[in-house]
Coordinates of C-alpha atoms in Angstrom, one line a residue:
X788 CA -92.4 -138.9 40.9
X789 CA -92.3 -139.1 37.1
X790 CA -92.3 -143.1 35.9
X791 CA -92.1 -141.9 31.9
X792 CA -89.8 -144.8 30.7
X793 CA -87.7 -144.3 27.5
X794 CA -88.4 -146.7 24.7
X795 CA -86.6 -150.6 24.6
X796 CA -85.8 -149.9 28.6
X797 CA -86.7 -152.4 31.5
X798 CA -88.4 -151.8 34.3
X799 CA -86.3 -149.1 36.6
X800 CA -86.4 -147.1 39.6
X801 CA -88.7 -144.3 39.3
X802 CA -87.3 -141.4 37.9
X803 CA -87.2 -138.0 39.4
X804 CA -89.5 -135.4 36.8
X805 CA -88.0 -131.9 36.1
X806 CA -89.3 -130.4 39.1
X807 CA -87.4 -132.9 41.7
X808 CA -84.5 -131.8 39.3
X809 CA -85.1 -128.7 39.8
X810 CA -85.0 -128.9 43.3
X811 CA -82.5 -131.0 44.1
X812 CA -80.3 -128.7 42.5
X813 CA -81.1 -126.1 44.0
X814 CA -80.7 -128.1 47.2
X815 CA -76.8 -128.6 46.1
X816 CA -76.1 -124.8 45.4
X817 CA -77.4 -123.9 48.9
X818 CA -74.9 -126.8 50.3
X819 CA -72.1 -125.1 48.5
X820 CA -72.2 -127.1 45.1
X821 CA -72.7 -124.2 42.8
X822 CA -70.2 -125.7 39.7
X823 CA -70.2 -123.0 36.7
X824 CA -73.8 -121.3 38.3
X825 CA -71.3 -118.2 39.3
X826 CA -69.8 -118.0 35.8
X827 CA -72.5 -118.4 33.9
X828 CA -74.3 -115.9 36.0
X829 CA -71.2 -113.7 35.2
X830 CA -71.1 -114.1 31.7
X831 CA -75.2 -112.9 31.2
X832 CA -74.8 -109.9 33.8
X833 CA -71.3 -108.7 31.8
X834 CA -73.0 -109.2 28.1
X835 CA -76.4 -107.8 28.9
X836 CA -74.9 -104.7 30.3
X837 CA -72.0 -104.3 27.8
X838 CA -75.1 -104.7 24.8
X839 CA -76.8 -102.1 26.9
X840 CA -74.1 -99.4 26.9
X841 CA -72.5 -100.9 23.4
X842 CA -75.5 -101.9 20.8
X843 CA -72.0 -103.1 18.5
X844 CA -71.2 -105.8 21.5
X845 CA -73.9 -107.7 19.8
X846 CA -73.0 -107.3 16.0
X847 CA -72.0 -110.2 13.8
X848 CA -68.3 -109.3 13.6
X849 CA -67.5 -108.4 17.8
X850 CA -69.4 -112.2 18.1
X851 CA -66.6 -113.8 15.6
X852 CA -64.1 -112.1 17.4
X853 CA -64.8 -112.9 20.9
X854 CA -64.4 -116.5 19.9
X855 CA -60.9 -115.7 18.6
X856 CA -59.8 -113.7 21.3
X857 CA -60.4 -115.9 23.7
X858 CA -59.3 -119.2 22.1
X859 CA -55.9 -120.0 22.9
X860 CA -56.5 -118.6 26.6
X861 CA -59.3 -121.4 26.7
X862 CA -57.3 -124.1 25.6
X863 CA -54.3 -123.4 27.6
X864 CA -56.5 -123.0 30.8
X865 CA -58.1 -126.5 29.5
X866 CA -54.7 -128.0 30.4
X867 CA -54.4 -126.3 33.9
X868 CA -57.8 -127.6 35.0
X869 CA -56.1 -131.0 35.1
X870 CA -53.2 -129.6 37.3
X871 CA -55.6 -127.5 39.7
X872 CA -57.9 -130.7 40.1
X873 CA -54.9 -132.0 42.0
X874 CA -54.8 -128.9 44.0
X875 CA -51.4 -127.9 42.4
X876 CA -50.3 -124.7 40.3
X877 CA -48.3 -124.6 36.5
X878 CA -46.7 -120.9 36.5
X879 CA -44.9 -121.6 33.5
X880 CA -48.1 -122.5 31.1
X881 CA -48.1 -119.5 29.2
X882 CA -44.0 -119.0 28.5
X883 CA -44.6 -122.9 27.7
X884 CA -46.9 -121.6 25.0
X885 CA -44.5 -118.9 23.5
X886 CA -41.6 -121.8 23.6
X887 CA -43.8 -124.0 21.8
X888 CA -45.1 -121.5 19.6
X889 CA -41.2 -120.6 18.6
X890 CA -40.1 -124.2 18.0
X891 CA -43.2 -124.7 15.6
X892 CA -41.9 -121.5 13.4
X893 CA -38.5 -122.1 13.8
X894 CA -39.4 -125.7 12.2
X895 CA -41.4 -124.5 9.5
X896 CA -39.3 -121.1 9.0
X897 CA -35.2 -122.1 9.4
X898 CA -35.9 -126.0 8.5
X899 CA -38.3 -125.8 5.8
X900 CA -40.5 -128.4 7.9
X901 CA -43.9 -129.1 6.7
X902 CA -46.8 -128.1 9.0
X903 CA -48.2 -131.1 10.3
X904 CA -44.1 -132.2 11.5
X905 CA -43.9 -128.8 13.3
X906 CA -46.8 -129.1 15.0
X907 CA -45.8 -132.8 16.2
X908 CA -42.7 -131.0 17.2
X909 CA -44.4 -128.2 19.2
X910 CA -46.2 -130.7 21.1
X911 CA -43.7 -132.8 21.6
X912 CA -41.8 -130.1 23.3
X913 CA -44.5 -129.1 25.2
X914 CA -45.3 -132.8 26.7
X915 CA -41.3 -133.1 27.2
X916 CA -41.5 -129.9 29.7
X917 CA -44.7 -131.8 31.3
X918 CA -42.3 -134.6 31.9
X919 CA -39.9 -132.8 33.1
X920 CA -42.1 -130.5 35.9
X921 CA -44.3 -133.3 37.0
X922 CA -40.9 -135.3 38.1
X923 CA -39.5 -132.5 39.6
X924 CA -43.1 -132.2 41.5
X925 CA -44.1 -135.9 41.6
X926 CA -40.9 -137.3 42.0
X927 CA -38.3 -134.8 44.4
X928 CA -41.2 -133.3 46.1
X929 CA -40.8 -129.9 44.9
X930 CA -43.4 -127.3 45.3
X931 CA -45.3 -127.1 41.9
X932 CA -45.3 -123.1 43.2
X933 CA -41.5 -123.1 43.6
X934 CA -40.6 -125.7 39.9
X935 CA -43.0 -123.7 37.6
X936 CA -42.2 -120.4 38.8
X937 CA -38.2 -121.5 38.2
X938 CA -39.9 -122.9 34.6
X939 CA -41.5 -119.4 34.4
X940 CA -37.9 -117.1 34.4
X941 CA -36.0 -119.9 32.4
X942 CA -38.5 -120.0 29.4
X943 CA -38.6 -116.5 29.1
X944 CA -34.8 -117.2 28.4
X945 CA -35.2 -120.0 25.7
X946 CA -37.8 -118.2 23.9
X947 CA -35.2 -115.4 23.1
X948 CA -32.8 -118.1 22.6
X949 CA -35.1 -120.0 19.4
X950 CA -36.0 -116.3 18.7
X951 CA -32.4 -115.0 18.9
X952 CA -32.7 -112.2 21.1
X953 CA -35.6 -110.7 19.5
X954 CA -36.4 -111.2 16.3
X955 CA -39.9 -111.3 14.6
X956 CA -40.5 -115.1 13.2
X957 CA -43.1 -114.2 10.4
X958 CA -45.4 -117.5 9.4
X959 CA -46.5 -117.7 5.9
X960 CA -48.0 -121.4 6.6
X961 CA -51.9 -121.2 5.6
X962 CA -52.7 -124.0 7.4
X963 CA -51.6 -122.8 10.5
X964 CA -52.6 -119.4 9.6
X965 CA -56.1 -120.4 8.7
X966 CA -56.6 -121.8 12.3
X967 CA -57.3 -118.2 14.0
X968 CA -57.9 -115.9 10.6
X969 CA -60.4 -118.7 8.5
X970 CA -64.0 -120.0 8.7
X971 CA -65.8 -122.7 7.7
X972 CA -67.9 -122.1 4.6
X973 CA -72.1 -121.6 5.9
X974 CA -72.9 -124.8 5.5
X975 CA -70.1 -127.1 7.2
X976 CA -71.1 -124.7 9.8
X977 CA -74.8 -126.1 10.1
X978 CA -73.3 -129.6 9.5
X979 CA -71.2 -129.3 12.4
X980 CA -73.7 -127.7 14.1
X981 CA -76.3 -130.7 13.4
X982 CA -74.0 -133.3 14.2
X983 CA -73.4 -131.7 17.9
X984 CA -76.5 -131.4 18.5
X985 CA -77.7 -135.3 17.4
X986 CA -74.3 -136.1 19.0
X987 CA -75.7 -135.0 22.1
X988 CA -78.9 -136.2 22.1
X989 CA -78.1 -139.7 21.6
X990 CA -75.7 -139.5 24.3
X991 CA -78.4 -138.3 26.8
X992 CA -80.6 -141.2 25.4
X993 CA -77.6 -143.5 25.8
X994 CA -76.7 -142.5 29.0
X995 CA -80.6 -142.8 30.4
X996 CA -81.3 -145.9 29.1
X997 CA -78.3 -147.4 30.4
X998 CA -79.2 -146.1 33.7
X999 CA -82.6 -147.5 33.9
X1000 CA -81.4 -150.8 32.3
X1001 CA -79.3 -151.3 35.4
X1002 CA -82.4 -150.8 37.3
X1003 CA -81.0 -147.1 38.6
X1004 CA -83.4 -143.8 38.2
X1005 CA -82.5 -142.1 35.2
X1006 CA -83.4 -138.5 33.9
X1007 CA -87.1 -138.0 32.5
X1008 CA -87.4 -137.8 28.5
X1009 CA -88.8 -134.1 29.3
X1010 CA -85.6 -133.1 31.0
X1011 CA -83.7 -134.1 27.9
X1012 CA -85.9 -133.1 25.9
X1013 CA -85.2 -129.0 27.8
X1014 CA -81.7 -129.9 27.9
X1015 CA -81.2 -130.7 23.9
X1016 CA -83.5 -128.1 23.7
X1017 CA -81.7 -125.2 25.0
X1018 CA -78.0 -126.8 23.1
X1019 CA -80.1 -126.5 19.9
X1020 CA -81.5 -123.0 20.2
X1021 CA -77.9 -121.6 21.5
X1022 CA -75.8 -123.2 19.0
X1023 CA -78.4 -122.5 16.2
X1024 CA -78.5 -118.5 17.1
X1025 CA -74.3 -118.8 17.3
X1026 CA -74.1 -120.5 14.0
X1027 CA -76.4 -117.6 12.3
X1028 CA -74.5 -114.8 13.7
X1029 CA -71.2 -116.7 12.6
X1030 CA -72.4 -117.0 9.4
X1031 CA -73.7 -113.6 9.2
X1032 CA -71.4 -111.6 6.5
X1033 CA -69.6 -109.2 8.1
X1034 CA -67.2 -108.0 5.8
X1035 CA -67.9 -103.8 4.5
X1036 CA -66.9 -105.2 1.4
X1037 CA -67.8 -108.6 0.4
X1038 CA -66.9 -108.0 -3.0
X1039 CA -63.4 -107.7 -2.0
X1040 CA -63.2 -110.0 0.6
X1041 CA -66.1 -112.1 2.1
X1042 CA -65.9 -112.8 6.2
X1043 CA -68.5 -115.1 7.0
X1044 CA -68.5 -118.8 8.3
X1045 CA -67.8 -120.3 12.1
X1046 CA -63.7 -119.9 12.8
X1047 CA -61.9 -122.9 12.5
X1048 CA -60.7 -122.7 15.5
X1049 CA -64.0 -123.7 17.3
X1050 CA -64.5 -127.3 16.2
X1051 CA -60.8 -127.6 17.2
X1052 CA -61.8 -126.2 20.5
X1053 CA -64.7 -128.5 20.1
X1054 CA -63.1 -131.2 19.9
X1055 CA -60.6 -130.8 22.8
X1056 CA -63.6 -130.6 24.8
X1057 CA -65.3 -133.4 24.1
X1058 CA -62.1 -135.7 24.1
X1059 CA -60.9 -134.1 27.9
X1060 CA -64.1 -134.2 29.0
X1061 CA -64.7 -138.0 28.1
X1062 CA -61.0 -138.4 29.6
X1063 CA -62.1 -136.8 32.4
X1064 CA -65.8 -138.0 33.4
X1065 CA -65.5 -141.9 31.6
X1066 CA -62.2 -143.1 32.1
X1067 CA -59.9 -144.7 35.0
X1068 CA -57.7 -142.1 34.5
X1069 CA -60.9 -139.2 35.1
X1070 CA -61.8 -140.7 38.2
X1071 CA -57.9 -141.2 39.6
X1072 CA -57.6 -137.2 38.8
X1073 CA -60.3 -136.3 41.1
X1074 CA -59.5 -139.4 43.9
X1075 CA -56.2 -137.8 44.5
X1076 CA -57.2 -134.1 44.2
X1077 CA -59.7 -134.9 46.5
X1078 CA -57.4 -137.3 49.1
X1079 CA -53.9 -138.0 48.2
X1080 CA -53.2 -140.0 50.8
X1081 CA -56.4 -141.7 50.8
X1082 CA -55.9 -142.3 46.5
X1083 CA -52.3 -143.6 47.6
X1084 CA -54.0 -146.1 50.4
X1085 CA -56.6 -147.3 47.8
X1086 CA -53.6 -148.5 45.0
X1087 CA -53.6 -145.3 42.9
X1088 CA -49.7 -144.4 41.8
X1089 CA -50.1 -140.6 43.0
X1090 CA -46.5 -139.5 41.3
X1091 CA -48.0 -141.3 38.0
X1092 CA -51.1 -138.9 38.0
X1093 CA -49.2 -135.5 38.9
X1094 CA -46.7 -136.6 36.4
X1095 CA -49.6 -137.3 33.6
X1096 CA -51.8 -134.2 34.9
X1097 CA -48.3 -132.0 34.3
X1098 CA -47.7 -133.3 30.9
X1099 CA -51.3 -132.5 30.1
X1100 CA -51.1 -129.3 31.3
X1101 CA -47.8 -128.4 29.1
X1102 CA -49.7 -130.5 26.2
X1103 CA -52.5 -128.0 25.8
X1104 CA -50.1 -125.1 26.5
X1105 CA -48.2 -126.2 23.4
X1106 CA -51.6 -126.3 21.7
X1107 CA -52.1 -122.7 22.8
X1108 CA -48.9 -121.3 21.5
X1109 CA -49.9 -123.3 17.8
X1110 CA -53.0 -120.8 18.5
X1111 CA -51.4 -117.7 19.7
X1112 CA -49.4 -118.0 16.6
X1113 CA -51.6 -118.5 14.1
X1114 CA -53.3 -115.4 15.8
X1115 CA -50.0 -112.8 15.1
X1116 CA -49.5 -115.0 12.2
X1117 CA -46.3 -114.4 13.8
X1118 CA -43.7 -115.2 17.1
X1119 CA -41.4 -113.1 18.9
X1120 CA -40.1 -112.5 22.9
X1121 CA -43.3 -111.5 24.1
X1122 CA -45.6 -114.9 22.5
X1123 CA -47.1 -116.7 25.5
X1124 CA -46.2 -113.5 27.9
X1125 CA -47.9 -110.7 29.3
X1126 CA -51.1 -111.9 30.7
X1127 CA -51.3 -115.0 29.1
X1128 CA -50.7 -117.1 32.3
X1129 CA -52.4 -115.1 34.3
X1130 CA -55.8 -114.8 32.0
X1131 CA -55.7 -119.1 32.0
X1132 CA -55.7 -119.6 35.4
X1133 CA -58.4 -116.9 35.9
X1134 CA -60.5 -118.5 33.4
X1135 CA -60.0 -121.8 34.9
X1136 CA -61.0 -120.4 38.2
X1137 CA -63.5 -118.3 37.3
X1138 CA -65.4 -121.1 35.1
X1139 CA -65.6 -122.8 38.9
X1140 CA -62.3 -125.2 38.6
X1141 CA -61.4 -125.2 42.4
X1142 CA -58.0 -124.0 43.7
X1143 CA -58.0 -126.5 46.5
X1144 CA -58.6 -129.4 44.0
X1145 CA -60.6 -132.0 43.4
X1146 CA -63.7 -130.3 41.8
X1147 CA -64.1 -128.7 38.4
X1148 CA -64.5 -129.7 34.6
X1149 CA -62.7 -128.9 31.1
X1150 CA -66.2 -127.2 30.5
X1151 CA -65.2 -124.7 33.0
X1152 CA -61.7 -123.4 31.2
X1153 CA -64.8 -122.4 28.3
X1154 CA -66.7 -120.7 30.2
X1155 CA -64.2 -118.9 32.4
X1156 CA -62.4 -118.4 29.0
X1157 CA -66.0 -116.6 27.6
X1158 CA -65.7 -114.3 31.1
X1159 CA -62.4 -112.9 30.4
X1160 CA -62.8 -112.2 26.4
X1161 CA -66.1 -110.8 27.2
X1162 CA -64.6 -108.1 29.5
X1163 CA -62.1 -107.3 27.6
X1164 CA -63.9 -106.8 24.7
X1165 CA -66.6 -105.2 25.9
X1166 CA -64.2 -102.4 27.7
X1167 CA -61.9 -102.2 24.9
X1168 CA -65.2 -101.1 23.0
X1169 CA -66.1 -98.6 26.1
X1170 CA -63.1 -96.9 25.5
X1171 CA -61.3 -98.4 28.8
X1172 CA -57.3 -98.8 29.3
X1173 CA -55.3 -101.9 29.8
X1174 CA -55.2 -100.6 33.3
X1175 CA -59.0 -100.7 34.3
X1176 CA -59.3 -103.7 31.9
X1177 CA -56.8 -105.6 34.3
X1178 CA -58.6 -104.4 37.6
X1179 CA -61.4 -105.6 36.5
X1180 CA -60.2 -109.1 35.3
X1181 CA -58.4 -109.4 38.7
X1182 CA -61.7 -108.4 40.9
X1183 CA -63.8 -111.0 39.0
X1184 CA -60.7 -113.3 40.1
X1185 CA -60.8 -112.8 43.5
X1186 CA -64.6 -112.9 43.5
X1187 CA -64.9 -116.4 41.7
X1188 CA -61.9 -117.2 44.2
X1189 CA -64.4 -116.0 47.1
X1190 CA -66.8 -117.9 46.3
X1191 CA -65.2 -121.0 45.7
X1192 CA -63.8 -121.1 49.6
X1193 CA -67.0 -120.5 50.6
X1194 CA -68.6 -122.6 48.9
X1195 CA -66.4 -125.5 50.0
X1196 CA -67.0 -124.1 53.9
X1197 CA -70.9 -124.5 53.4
X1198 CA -69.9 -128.1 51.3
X1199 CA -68.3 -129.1 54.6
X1200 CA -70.6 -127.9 57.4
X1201 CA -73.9 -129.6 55.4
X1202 CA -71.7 -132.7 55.3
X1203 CA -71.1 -132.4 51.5
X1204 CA -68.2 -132.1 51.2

């Protein structure tokens, strides 16, 4: 075992060295733990082949748009990780997008709001419907199945409503226009980059000498050392493509920078993820996703943590429909539709957020998000239909699916789970 100590720590329990790591992981993915190992797995098989059979895949431009494609389906499915870690189901996330998306214009359009109060509005609407579909849940004892599906017909009828009956809301906003269709100049980009990757670095040193402060084993400096490591080559290659230019006429117009919408993304992430993983509330989440009953018995208010977990959910969604907006720099019947919903949920579940509850991370919505943009992107350059595009999508689905029950079978017969 390794004994290297980080600096100003007392003396602790012998740490484990990378190779105990190593193998102790791999120990948990033969018991059924495999967390995002299926996704990420995914994601290098689907971009190595689609640079294989597209060279373009790779240029600087398809790179800044798989980022936008798949932003507001990452942030909504963000929101529905909180809802599937409680083993329930929000049908009505992506119309609660559109209808978000449509009071926002509506605001700044018909009212002459400025941005910042239609945005309050938009999420305000969208925690509202939370509210109003975790009581239903939480509270009468509805199926989530059967009260978001009823949410899912009856939004489709207020967003014709605030769009009356089909009309085309143009937004002229910048701000919100800038969100999906600006960059950061090059170097806020490596700023933001830099302070990431200190960010995370101190909080592995943190974290570790917390640990072996408390007298508890606590990862070796060479494992995050590896870990850092890897964050800072990764983000450093993203940030150089990003800022890359990739206009065919910079002259005219320049296109270079990271999008603005991923520190916002960023940023989400970090705060759920802290929610999540550091708080009373994270840990309640997973206790009753896990066992209601036993959450209930241990003085947790269940009907307080579906209701929260639901207004989460419709939070983000609202967040997504600011995004799909800004995206069409427009909103009209169809905002939020199509396969909206269905693309969250599958990027939930594909990024390894379990369908029976009680496992998964806001990480997960990324990654699962970075599955789906990557295949459609990469087919839409192939020359593929919508048709084989959505095949394909809803095979990966059923596989990540798969894998997640069987996982949870070999969890439960080596006594983990």
């Amino acid at each position: 075992m390794s004994t290297t100590m980080l600096p100003g720590t007392k003396t602790a329990a012998p740490s484990p060295g990378i190779g105990e790591n190593v193998r102790a992981y791999i120990g948990r993915v033969r018991g059924g733990d495999m967390g995002a190992l299926p996704a990420i797995l995914g994601l290098l098989v689907l971009c190595t082949t689609f640079a294989i059979l597209r060279p373009v895949f790779l240029s600087a431009i398809n790179f800044a748009n798989l980022f936008t494609q798949g932003a507001a389906i990452s942030v909504i499915a963000m929101g529905l990780v909180f809802v599937l870690l409680l083993g329930e189901i929000d049908l009505s996330a992506g119309w609660t997008s559109g209808v978000c998306a449509a009071v926002l214009a509506v605001a700044m359009t018909q009212n002459g709001l400025p941005w910042y109060v239609s945005v309050g509005a938009a999420i305000l609407t969208g925690v509202v419907i939370g509210l109003a579909l975790g009581a239903l849940v939480a509270k009468l004892g509805i199926p989530s199945f059967v009260v978001t599906l009823a949410a899912f017909l009856a939004f489709q009828g207020a967003l014709l409503v605030l769009v009356r009956e089909g009309n085309n809301i143009a937004i002229r906003d910048p701000v919100i226009i800038a969100i999906e269709n600006r960059y950061l100049p090059p170097a806020l980009g490596w700023i933001l980059y830099a302070v990431c990757v200190l960010a995370y670095a101190a909080l592995q040193i943190v974290r570790a000498r917390r640990r072996a402060g408390r007298g508890l084993s606590a990862d070796p400096v060479t494992l995050i050392a590896v870990r850092v490591g890897a964050l800072a080559i990764l983000g450093g290659l993203a940030v150089y493509a990003l800022n890359l230019e990739r206009s065919r006429n910079a002259l005219l117009v320049s296109l270079k920078g990271v999008p603005i919408v991923v520190p916002i993304i960023l940023a989400l992430l970090i705060f759920w993820t802290f929610v999540l993983r550091r708080t009373a509330f994270g840990r309640h989440i997973y206790a009753v996703g896990g066992n209601a009953e036993a959450a209930r018995r241990a003085g947790i208010n269940v009907d307080r943590i579906r209701v929260s977990a639901f207004v989460i959910c419709s939070g983000m969604a609202s967040v997504g429909g600011i995004v799909l907006a800004s995206q069409a720099s427009s909103v009209d019947p169809s905002t939020g539709g199509s396969d909206v919903l269905l693309f969250a949920v599958g990027a939930a579940v594909i990024g390894g957020t379990s369908l029976f509850g009680g496992k998964g991370r806001v990480l997960d919505a990324l990654l699962g998000g970075a599955v789906v943009a990557v295949i459609n992107n990469g087919m839409g350059l192939m020359g593929y239909s919508a048709s084989v595009k959505y095949i394909v999508t809803g095979l990966v689905l059923l596989l990540a699916a798969g894998v997640d029950a069987l996982s949870r079978k070999r969890a439960a017969a080596s006594g983990l789970g």
